[in-house]
Coordinates of C-alpha atoms and ligand atoms in Angstrom, one line a residue:
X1496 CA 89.8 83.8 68.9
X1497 CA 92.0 84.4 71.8
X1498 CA 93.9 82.2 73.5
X1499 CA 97.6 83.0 74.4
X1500 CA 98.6 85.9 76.1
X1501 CA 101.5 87.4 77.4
X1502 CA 101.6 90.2 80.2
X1503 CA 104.9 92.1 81.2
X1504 CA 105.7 93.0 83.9
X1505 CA 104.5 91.3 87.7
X1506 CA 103.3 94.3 89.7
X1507 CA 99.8 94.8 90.8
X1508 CA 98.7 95.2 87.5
X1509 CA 100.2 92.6 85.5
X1510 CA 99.5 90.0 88.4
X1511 CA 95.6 90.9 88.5
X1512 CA 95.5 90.6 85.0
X1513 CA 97.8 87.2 84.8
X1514 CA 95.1 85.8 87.4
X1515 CA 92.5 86.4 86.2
X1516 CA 92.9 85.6 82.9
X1517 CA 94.4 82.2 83.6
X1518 CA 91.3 81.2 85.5
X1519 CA 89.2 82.4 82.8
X1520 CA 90.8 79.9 80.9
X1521 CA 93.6 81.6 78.8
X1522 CA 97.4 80.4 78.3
X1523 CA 99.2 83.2 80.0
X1524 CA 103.2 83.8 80.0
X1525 CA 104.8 86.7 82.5
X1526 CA 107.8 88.4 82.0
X1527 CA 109.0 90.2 84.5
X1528 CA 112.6 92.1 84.5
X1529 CA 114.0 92.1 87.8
X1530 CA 115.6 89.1 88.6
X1531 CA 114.1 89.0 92.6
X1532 CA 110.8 90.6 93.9
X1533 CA 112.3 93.3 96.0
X1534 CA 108.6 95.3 97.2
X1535 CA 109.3 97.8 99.8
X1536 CA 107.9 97.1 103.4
X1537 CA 105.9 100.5 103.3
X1538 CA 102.2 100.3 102.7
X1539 CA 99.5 101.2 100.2
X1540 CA 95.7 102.2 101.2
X1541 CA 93.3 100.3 99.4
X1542 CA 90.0 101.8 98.8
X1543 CA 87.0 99.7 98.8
X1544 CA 86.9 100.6 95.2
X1545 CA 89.8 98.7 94.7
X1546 CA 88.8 95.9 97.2
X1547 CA 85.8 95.1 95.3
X1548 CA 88.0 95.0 92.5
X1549 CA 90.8 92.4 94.2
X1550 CA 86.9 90.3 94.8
X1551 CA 86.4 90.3 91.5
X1552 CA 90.3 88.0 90.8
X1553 CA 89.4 86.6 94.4
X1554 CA 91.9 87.9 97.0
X1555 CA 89.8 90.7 98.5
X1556 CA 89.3 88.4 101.6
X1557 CA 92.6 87.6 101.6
X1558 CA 94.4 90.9 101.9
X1559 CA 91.8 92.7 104.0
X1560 CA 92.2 89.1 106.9
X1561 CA 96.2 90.3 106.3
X1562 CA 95.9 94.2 106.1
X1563 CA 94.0 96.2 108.4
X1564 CA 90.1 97.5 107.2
X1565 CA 89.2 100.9 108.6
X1566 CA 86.8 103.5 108.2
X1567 CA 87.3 106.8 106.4
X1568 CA 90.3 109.1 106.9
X1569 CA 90.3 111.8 109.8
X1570 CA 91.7 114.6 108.3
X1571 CA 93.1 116.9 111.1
X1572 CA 94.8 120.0 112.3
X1573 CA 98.1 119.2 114.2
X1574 CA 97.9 121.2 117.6
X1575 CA 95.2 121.2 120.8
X1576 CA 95.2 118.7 123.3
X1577 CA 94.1 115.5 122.0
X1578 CA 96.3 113.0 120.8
X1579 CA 95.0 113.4 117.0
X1580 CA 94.8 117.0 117.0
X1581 CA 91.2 119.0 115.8
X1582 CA 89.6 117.2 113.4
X1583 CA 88.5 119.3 110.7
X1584 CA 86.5 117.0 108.2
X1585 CA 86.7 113.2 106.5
X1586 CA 87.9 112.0 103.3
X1587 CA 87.8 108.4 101.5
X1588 CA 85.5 106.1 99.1
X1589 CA 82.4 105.3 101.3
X1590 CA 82.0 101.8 101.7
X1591 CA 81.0 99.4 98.9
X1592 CA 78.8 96.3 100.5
X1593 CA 81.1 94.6 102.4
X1594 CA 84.1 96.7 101.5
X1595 CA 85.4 98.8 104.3
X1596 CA 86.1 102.3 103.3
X1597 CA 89.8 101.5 103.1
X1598 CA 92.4 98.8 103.6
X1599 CA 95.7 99.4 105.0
X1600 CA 98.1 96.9 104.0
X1601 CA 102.2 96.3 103.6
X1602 CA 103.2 96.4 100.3
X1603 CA 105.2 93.2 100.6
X1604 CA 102.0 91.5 101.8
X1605 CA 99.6 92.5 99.0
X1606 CA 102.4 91.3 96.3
X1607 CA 102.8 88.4 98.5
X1608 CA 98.9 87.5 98.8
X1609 CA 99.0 88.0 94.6
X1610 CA 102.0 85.7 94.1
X1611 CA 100.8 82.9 96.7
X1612 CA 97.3 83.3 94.3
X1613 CA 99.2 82.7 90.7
X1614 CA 100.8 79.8 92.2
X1615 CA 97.8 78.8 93.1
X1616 CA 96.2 79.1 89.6
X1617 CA 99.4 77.3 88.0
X1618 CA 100.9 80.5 86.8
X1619 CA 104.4 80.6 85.9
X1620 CA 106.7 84.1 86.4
X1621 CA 109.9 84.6 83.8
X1622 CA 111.8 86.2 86.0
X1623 CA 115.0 88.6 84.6
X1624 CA 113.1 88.5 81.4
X1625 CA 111.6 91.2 79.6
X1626 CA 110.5 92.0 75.4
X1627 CA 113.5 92.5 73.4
X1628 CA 111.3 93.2 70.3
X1629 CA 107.9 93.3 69.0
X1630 CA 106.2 92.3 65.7
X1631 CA 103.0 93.7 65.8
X1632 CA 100.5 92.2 63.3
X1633 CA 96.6 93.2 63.1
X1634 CA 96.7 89.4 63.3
X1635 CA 99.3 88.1 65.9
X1636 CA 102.2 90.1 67.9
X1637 CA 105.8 87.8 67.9
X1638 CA 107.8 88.7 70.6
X1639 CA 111.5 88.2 71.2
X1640 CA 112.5 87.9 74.6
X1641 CA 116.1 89.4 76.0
X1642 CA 117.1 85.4 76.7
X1643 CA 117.1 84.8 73.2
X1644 CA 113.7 83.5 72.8
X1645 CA 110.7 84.5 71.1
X1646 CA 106.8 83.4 70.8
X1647 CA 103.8 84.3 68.8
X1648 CA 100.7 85.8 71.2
X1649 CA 97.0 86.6 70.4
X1650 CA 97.5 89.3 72.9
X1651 CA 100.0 91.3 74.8
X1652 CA 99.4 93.4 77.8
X1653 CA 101.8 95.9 78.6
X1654 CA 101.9 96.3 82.5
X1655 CA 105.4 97.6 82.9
X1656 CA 104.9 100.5 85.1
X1657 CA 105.4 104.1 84.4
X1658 CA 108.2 103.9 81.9
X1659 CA 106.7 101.1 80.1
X1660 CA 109.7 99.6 77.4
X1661 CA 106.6 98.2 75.7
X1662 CA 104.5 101.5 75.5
X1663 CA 107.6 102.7 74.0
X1664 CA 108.1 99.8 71.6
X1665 CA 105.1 100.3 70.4
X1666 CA 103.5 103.8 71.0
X1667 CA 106.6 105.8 70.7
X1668 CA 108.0 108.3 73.4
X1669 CA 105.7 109.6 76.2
X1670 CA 107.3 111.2 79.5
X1671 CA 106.2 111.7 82.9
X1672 CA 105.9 114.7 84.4
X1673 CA 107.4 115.9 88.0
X1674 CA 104.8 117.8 89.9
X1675 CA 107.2 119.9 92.1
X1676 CA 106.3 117.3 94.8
X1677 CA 107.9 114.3 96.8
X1678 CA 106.7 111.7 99.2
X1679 CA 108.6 110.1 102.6
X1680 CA 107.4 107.1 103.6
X1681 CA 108.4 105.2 106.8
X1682 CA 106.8 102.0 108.7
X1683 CA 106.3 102.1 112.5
X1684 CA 105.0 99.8 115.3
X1685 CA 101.7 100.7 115.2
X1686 CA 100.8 103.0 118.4
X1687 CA 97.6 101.3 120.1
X1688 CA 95.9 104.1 120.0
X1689 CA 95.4 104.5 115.8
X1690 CA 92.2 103.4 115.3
X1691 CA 91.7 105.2 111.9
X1692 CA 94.0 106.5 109.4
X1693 CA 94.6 110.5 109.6
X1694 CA 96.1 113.2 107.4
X1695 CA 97.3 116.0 109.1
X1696 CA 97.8 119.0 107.4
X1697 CA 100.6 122.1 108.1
X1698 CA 101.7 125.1 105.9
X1699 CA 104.4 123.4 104.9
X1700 CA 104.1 119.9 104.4
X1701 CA 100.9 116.8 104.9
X1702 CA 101.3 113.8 107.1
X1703 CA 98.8 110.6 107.2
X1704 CA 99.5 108.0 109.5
X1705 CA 98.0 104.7 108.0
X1706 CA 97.3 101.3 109.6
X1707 CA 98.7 98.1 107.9
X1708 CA 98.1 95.5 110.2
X1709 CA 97.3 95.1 113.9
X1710 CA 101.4 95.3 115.0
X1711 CA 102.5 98.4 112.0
X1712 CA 101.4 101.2 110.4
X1713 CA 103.2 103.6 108.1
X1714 CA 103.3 107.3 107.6
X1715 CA 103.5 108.9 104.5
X1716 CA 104.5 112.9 104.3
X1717 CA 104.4 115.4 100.9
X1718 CA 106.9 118.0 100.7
X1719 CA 108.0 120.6 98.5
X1720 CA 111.9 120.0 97.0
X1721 CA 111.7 122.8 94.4
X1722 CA 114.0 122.6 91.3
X1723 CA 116.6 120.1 92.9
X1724 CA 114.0 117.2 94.9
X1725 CA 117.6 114.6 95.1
X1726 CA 118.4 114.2 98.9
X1727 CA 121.7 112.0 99.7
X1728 CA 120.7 108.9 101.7
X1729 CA 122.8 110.5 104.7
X1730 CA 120.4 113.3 105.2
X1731 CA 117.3 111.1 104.6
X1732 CA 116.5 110.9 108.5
X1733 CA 117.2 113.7 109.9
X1734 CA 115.4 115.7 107.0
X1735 CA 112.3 113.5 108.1
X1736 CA 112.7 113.5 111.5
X1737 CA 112.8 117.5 111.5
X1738 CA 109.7 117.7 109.0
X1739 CA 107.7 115.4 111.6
X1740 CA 109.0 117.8 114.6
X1741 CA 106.6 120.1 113.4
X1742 CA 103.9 117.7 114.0
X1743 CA 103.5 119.1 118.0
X1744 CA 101.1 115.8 118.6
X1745 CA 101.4 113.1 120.7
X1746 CA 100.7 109.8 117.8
X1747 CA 102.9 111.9 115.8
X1748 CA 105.6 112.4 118.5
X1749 CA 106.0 109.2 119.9
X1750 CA 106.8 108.1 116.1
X1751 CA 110.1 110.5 116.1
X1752 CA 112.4 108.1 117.5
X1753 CA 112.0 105.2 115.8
X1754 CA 113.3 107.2 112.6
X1755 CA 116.8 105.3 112.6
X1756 CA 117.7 103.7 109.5
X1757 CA 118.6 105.8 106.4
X1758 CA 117.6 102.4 104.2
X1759 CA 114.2 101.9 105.2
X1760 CA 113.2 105.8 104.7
X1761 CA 111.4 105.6 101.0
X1762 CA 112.1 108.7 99.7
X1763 CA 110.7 109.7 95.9
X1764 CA 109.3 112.7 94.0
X1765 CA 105.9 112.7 92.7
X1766 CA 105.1 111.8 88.9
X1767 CA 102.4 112.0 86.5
X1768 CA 101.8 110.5 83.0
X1769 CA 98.2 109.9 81.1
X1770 CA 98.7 108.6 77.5
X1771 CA 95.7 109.5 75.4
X1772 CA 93.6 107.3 73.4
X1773 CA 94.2 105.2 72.1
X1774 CA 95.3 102.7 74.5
X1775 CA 95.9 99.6 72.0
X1776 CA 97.8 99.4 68.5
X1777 CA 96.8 95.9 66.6
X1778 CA 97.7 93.6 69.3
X1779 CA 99.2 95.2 72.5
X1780 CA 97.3 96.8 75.0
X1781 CA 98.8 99.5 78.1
X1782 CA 97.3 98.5 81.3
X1783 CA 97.5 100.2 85.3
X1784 CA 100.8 102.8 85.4
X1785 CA 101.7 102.5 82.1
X1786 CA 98.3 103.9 80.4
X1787 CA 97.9 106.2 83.5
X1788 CA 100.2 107.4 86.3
X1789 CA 98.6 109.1 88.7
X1790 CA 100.5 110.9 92.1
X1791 CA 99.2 109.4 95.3
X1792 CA 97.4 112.5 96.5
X1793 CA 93.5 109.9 96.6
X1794 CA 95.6 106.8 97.1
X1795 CA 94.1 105.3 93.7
X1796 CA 96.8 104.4 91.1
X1797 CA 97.1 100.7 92.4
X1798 CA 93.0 100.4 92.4
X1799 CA 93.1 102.1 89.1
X1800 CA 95.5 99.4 87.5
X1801 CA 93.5 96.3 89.8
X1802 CA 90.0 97.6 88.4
X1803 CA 91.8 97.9 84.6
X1804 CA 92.3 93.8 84.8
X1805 CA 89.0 93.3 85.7
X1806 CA 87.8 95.5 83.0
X1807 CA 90.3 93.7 80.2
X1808 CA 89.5 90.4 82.0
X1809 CA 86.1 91.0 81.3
X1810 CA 86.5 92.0 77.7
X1811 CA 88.4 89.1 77.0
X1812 CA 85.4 87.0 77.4
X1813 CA 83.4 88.3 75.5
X1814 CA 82.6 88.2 72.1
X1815 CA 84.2 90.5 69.2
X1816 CA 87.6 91.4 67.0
X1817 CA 90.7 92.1 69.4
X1818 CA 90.3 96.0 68.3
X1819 CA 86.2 96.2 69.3
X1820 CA 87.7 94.3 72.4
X1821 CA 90.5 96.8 73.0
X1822 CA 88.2 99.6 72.4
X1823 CA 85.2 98.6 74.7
X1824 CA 88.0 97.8 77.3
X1825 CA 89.6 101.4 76.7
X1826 CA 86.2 103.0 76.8
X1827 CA 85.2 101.8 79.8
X1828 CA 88.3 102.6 81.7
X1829 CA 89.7 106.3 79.9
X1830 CA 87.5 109.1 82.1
X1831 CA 87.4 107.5 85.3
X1832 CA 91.6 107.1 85.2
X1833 CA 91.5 110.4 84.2
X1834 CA 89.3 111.8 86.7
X1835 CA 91.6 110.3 89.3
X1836 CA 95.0 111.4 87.7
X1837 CA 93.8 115.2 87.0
X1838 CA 92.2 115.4 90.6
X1839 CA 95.5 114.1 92.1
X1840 CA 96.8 116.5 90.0
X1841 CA 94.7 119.0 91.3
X1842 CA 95.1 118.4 95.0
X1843 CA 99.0 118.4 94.6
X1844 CA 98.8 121.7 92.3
X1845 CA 97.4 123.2 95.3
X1846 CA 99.5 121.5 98.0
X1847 CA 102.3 123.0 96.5
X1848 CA 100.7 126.6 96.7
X1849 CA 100.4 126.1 100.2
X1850 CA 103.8 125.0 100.8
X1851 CA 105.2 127.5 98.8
X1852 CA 103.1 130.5 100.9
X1853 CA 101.0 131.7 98.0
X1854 CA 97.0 131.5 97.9
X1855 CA 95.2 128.9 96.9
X1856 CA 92.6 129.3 93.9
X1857 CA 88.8 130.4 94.9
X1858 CA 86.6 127.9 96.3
X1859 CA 89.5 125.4 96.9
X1860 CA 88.5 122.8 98.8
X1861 CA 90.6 119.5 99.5
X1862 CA 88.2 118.1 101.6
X1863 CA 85.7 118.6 99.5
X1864 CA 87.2 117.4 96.3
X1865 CA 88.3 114.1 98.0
X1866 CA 85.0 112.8 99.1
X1867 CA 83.2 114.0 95.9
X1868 CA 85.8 112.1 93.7
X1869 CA 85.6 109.2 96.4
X1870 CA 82.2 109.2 95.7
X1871 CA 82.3 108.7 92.4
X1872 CA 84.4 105.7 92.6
X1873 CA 82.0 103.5 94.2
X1874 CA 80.1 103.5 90.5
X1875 CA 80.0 100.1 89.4
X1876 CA 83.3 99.8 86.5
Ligands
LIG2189 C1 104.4 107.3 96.7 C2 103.3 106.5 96.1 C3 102.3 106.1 96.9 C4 101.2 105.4 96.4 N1 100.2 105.0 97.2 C5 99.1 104.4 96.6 C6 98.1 104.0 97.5 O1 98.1 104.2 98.7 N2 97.0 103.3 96.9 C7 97.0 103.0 95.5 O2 96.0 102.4 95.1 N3 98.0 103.4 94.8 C8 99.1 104.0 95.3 N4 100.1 104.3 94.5 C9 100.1 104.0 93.0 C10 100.5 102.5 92.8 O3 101.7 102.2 93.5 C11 100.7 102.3 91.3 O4 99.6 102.8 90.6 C12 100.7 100.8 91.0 O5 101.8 100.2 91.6 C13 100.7 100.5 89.5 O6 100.8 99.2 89.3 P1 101.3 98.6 87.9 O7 101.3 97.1 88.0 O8 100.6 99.3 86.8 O9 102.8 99.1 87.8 P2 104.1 98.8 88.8 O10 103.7 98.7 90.2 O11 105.1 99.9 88.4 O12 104.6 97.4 88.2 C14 105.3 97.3 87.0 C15 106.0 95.9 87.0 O13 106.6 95.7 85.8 C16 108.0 95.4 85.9 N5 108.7 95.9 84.8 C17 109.1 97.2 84.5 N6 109.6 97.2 83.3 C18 109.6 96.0 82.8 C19 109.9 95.4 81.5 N7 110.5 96.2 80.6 N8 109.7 94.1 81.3 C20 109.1 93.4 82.3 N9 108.7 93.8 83.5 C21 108.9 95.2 83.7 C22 108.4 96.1 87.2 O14 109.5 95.5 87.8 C23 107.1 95.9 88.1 O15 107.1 94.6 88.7 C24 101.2 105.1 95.0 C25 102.3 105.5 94.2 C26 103.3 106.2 94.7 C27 104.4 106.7 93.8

């Protein structure tokens, strides 16, 4: 039976998972390896996928009174007279019940809302801690920590991110792969005319403009960087400012000047990883990022890892061996994460044909492709 379990790493994975398990009634220990939470003050769009998801570990109602709920996405040309351009179609997971189609929120907030939660629930963070070692039994995993310590676990979740130490412990090697892509993101006052959240599109780059809460919103934009994506933190604002120049639209123009401070521009390139089945090896499991890493191009990857704790949460309960566990867990999660990391990967495949002035494929559709794969994540997990 199982009873203690450790998760590693405290992102949005590993502190669903953490929650929810301890109020199911489990001993849970987290490790987590920076010292400090340090969460960037740009935002993330929650789907109402992954708001019905957050209900499930009980913080949906939380982060939606400290976000900001909108509809779907406008997704828009950038010229003509009005201040959001021509709208040219809508993208986004319909609403689920009493899920809006989307939650904008800070980034800072939605770790903060989870934190204040495992408090709540008596759950205790190892912070500067992470696995040193593993020994990986069919019947029990001991684990040696990097202060020296070590403990025996039923279970342990590995929910440390893209370049998961413990997916490599375990699993071996696996490497993510650069899509030719990167994303600037920047957080705003929020103008008082953004009702919605829009994407607009040019030839050579996207734009969305996202709400986060009534006072700010962020923008994120996708570029092309080619071979060499690294841009000195000197050139970081003007390099942004000039790409949102070519925005000629008043929400976007107003935005301009408040571009001031190299520090707060959150520049990255775009990544993708899916390790295949299967996701478990005696007793370790890969949860959220490090299972599947998915480029934000349907603004899923953090619902992805939220609905994966529900799913292992779930599992957990119920009867069975650790591996039939695993398995059903790993079942019901493999083709919708991969839906959502080869669409992404789609999307940006064809972004970057656009940037890079060379036809897209027949019957491409972006608009089209989002609201059919947003669709499809309103089906019940
Ligand atoms: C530019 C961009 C925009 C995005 N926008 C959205 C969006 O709008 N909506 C959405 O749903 N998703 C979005 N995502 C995806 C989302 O951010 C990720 O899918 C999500 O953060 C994954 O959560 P996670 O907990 O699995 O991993 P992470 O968030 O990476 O968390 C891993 C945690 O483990 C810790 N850790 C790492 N190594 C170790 C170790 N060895 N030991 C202990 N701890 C460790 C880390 O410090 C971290 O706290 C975006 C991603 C990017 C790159």
């Amino acid at each position: 039976m199982v009873k203690k379990i450790l998760v590693v790493g405290a992102g949005i994975g590993g502190q669903s998972v953490a929650i929810g398990l301890k109020k199911a009634g489990f001993e849970i220990d987290v490790v987590e390896i920076h010292k400090e939470f340090n969460v960037y003050g740009v935002g993330i769009i929650q789907q109402a996928n992954a708001l019905r998801a957050l209900d499930a570990i009980g913080v949906a109602d939380e982060v939606m009174r400290r976000g900001s709920p909108y509809g779907k996405v406008k997704l828009c040309l950038p010229h003509g007279n009005s201040p959001f351009g021509v709208q040219i179609g809508e993208a986004g997971t319909p609403p689920i019940g009493r899920f809006p189609s989307h939650n904008g929120i800070s980034r800072r907030i939605l770790h903060d809302v989870l934190f204040e939660e495992a408090q709540k629930v008596g759950l205790k963070y190892r912070m500067g801690v992470t696995v040193e070692s593993i020994d990986n039994q069919p019947d029990a995993a001991k684990v040696t920590f990097t202060d020296g310590t070590s403990a025996t676990y039923d279970v342990v979740i590995a929910a440390d991110g893209v370049n998961s130490k413990v997916r490599k412990l375990i699993f071996g090697e696996f490497k993510s792969t650069y899509v030719g892509l990167s994303v600037w993101r920047y957080a705003f006052k929020r103008p008082a005319s953004l009702d919605t959240g829009y994407i607009f599109f040019n030839k050579k780059h996207k734009l969305g403009v996202i709400p986060m809460t009534a006072e700010l919103c962020y923008i994120f934009l996708n570029s092309a960087e080619g071979d060499n994506p690294i841009i000195p933190e000197d050139q970081l604002v003007e390099k942004l400012k000039s790409y949102m120049s070519a925005y000629p639209i008043p929400l976007v123009q107003e935005l301009i000047p408040q571009v001031t401070d190299p520090t707060l521009v959150n520049y990255r390139t775009l990544e993708t990883l899916q390790m295949p089945a299967p996701w478990y090896k005696n007793r370790v499991v890969v949860l959220g990022d490090a299972a599947h890493t998915t480029i934000p191009q349907l603004g899923s990857g953090a619902a992805l890892a939220i609905e994966d704790a529900v799913v292992l949460i779930e599992e957990l309960q119920k009867e069975g061996s650790v591996e039939e566990v695993f398995e059903r867990y790993m079942t019901r999660r493999y083709n919708r994460c991969k839906m959502v990391v080869d669409v992404s990967e789609t999307l940006g495949a064809w972004e970057l044909l656009e940037y890079n002035d060379q036809p897209l494929p027949e019957g491409a559709n972006m608009g089209m492709l989002m609201g059919k794969t947003g669709m499809a994540l309103t089906q019940e997990i």
